[in-house]
PDB file of C-alpha atoms in Angstrom:
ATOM      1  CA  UNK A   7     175.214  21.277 -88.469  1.00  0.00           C
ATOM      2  CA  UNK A   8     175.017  18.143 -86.111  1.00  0.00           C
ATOM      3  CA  UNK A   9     175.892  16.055 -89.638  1.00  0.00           C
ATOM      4  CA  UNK A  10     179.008  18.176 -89.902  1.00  0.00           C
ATOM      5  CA  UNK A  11     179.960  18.171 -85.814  1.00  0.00           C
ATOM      6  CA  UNK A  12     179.018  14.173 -86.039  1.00  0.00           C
ATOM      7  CA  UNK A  13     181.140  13.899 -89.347  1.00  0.00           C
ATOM      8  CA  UNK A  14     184.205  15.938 -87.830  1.00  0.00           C
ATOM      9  CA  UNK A  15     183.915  13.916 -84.176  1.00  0.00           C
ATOM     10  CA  UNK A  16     184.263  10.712 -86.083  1.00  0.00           C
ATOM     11  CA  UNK A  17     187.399  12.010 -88.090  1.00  0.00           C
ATOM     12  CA  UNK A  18     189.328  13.290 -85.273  1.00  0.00           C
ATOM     13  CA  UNK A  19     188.880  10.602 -83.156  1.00  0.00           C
ATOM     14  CA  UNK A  20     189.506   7.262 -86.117  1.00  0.00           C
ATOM     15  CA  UNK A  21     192.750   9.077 -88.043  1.00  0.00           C
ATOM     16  CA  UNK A  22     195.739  10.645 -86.932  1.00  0.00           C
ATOM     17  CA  UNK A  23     199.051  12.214 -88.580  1.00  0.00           C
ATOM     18  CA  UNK A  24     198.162  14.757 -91.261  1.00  0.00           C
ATOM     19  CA  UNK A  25     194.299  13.659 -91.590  1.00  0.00           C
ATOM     20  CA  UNK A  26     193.439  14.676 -88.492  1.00  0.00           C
ATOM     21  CA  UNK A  27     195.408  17.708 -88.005  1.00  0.00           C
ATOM     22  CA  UNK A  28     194.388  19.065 -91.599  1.00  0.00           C
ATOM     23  CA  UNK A  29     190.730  18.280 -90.133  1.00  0.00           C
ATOM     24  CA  UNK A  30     191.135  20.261 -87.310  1.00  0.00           C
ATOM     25  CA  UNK A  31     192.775  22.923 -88.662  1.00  0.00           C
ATOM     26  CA  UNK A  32     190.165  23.499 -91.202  1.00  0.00           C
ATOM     27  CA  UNK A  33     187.217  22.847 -89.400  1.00  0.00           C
ATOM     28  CA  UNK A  34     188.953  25.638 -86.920  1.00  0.00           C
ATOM     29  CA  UNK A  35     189.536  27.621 -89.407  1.00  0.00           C
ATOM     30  CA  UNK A  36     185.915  27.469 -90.686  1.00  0.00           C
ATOM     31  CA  UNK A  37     184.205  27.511 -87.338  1.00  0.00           C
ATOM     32  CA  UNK A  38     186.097  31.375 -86.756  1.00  0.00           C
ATOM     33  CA  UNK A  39     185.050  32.704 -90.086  1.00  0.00           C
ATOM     34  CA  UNK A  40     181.177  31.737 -89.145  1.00  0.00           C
ATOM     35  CA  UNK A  41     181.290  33.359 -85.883  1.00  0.00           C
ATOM     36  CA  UNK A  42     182.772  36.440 -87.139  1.00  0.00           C
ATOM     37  CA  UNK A  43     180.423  36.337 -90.293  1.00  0.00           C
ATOM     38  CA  UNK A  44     177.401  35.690 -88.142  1.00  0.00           C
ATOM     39  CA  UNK A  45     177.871  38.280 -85.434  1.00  0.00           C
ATOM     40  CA  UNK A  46     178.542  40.867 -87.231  1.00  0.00           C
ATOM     41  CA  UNK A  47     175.318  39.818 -89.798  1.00  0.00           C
ATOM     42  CA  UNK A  48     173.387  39.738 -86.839  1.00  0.00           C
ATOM     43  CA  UNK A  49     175.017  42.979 -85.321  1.00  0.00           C
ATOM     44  CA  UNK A  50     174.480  44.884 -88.255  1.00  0.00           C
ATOM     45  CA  UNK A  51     170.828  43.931 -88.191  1.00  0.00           C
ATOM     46  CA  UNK A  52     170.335  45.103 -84.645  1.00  0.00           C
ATOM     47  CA  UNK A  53     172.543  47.994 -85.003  1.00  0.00           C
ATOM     48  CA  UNK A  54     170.011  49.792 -87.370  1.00  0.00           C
ATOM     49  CA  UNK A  55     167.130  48.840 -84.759  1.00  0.00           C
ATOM     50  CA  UNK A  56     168.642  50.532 -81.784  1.00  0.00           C
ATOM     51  CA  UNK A  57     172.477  51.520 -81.851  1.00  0.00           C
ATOM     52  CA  UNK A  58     174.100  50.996 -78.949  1.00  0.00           C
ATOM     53  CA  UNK A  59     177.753  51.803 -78.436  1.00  0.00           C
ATOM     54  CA  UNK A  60     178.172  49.941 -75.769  1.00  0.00           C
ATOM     55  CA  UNK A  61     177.348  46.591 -77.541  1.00  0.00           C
ATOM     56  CA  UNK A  62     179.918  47.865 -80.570  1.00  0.00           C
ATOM     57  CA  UNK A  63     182.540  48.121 -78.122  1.00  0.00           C
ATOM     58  CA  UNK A  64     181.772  44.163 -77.084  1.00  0.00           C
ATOM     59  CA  UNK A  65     181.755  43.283 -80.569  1.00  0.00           C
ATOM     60  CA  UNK A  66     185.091  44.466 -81.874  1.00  0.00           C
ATOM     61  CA  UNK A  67     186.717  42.894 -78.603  1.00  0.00           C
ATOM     62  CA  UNK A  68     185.166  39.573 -79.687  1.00  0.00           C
ATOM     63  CA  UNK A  69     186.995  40.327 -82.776  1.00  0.00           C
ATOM     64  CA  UNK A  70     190.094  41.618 -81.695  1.00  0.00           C
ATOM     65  CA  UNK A  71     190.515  38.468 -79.147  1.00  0.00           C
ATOM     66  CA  UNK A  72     189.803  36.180 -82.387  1.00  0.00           C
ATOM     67  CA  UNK A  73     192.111  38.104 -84.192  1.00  0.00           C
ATOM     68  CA  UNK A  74     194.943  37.796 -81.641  1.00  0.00           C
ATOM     69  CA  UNK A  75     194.185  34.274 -80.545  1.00  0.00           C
ATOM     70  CA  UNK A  76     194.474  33.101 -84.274  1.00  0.00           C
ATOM     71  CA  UNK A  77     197.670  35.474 -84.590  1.00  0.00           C
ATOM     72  CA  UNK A  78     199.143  33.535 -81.458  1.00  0.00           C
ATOM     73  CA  UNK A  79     198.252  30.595 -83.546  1.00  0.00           C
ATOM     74  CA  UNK A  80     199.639  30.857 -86.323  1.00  0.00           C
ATOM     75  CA  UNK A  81     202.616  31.520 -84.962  1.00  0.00           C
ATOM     76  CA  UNK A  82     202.886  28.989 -82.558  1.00  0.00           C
ATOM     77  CA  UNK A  83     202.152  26.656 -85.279  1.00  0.00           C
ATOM     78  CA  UNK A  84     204.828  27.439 -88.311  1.00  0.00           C
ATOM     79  CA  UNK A  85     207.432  29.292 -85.935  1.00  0.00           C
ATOM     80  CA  UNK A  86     207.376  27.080 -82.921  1.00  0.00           C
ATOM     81  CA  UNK A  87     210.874  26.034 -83.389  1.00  0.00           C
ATOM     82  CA  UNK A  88     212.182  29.763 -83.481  1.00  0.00           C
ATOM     83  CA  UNK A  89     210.096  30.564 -80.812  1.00  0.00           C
ATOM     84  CA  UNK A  90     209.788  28.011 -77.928  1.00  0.00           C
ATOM     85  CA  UNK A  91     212.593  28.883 -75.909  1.00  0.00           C
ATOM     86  CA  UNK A  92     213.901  25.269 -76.903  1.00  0.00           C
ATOM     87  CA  UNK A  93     215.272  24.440 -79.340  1.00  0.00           C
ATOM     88  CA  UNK A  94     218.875  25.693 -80.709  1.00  0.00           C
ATOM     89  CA  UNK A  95     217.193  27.644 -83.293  1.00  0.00           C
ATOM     90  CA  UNK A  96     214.926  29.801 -81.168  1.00  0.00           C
ATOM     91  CA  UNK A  97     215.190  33.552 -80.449  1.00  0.00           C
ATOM     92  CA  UNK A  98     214.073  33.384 -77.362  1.00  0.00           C
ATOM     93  CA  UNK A  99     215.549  32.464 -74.368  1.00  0.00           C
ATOM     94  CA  UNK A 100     212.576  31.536 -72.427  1.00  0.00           C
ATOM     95  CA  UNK A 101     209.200  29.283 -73.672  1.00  0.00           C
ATOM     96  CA  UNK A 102     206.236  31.763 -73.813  1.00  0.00           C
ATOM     97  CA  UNK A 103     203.510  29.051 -73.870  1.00  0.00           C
ATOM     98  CA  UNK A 104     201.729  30.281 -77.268  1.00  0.00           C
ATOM     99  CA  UNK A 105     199.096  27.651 -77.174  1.00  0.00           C
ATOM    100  CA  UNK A 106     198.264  28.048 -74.003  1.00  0.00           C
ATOM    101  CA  UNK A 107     197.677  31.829 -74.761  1.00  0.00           C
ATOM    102  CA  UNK A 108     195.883  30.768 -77.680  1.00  0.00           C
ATOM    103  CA  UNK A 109     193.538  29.233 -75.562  1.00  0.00           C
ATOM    104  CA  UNK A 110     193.005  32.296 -73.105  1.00  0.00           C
ATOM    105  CA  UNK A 111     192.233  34.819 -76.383  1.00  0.00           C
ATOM    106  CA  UNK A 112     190.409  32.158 -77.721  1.00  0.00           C
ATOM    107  CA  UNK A 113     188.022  32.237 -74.332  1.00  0.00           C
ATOM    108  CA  UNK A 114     187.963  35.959 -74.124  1.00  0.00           C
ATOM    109  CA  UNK A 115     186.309  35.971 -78.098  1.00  0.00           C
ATOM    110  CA  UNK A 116     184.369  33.216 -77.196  1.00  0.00           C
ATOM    111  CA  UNK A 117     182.898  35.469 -73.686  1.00  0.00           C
ATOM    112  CA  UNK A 118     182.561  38.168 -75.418  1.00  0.00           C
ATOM    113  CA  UNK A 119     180.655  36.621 -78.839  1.00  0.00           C
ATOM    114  CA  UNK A 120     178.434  35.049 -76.796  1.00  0.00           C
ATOM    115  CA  UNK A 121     177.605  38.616 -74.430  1.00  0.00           C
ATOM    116  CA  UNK A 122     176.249  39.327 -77.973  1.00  0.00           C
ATOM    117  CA  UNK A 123     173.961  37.306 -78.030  1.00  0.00           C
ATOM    118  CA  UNK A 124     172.568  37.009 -75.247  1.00  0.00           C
ATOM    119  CA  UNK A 125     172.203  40.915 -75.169  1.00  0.00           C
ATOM    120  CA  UNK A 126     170.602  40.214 -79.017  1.00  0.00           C
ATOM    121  CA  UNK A 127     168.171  37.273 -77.276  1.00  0.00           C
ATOM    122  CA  UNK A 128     167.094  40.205 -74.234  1.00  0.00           C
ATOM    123  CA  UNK A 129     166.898  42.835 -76.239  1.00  0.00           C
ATOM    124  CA  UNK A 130     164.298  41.176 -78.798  1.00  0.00           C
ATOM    125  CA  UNK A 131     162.611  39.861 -75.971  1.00  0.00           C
ATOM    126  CA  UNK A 132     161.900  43.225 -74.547  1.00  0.00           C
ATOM    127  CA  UNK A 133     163.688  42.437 -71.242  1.00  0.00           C
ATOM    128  CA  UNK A 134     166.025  46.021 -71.768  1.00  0.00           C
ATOM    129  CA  UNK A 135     169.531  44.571 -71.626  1.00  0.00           C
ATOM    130  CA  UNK A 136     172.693  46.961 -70.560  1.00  0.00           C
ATOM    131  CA  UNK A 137     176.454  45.923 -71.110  1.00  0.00           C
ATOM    132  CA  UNK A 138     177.564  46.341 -67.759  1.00  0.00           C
ATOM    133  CA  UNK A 139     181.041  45.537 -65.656  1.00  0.00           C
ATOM    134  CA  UNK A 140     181.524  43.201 -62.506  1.00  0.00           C
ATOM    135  CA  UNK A 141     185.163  43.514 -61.435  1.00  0.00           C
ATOM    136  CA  UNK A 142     186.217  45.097 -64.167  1.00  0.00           C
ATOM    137  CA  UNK A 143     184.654  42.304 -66.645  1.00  0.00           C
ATOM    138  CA  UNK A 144     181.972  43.632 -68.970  1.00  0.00           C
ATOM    139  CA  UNK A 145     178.304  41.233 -68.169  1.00  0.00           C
ATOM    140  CA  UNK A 146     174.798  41.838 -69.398  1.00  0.00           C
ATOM    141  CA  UNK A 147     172.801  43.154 -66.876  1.00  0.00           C
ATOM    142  CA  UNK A 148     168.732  43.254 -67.183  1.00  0.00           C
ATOM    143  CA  UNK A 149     167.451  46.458 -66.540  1.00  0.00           C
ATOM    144  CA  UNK A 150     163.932  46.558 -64.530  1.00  0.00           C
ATOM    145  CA  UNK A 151     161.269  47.439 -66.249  1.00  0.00           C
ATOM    146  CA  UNK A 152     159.900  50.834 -65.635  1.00  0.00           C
ATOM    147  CA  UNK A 153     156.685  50.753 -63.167  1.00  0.00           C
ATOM    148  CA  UNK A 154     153.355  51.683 -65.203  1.00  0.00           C
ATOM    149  CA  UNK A 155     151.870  55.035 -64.434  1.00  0.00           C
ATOM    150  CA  UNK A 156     148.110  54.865 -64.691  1.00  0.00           C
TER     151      UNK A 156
END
């Protein structure tokens, strides 16, 4: 993986015009389909361990904000002429800043892949995890451990 990141790094920043964008896009492109592939391998796994519907309710928002952010995407990238508030051929009379929302869904998949983990990393450790919420946000909280009656 560091070849590839290395690889990628060097391409994006030594080309430009269609090289690099076609780079980007794919490597994109590839780097969603692992995470989704990945978490839900590793959900599955885990799932048949212990099920916890909590944690299936953090996965499928993962998804759902990956599915949405690469929606926003798309169509920021082969309708942002009809779209963009702009230009004489949009439908729109104001510019709703796809990319920019791109980036926020993107974050919230990103927040919510990664509560996965880390509940995953706890929960093999033994350390209890619980999907909990801090104003309104869901976080993993560590549950004490339960004192030892002897």
């Amino acid at each position: 993986m560091p070849s590839v990141l290395a690889t990628t790094t060097f391409v994006f920043s030594t080309t430009s015009g269609q090289t690099q964008f076609y780079t980007f896009q794919s490597t994109y492109i590839l780097l969603q389909f692992l995470m989704i592939y990945y978490l839900r391998t590793l959900h599955v796994q885990q799932r048949r361990l212990r099920p916890n519907p909590a944690v299936s309710v953090v996965i499928r928002r993962a998804f759902a904000s990956a599915l949405v952010a690469v929606t926003i995407w798309l169509i920021d990238l082969r309708l942002c002429e009809f779209v963009n508030g702009v230009s004489a051929r949009s439908v729109l009379q104001w510019n709703p800043q796809l990319h920019a929302w791109w980036h926020v869904f993107s974050a919230c998949a990103l927040y919510h892949a990664t509560m996965l983990i880390a509940y995953y990393h706890y929960d093999v450790q033994g350390k209890m995890p619980v999907v909990g919420k801090w104003m309104g946000v869901p976080v993993i909280q560590l549950s004490k451990p339960k004192a030892m009656v002897q």
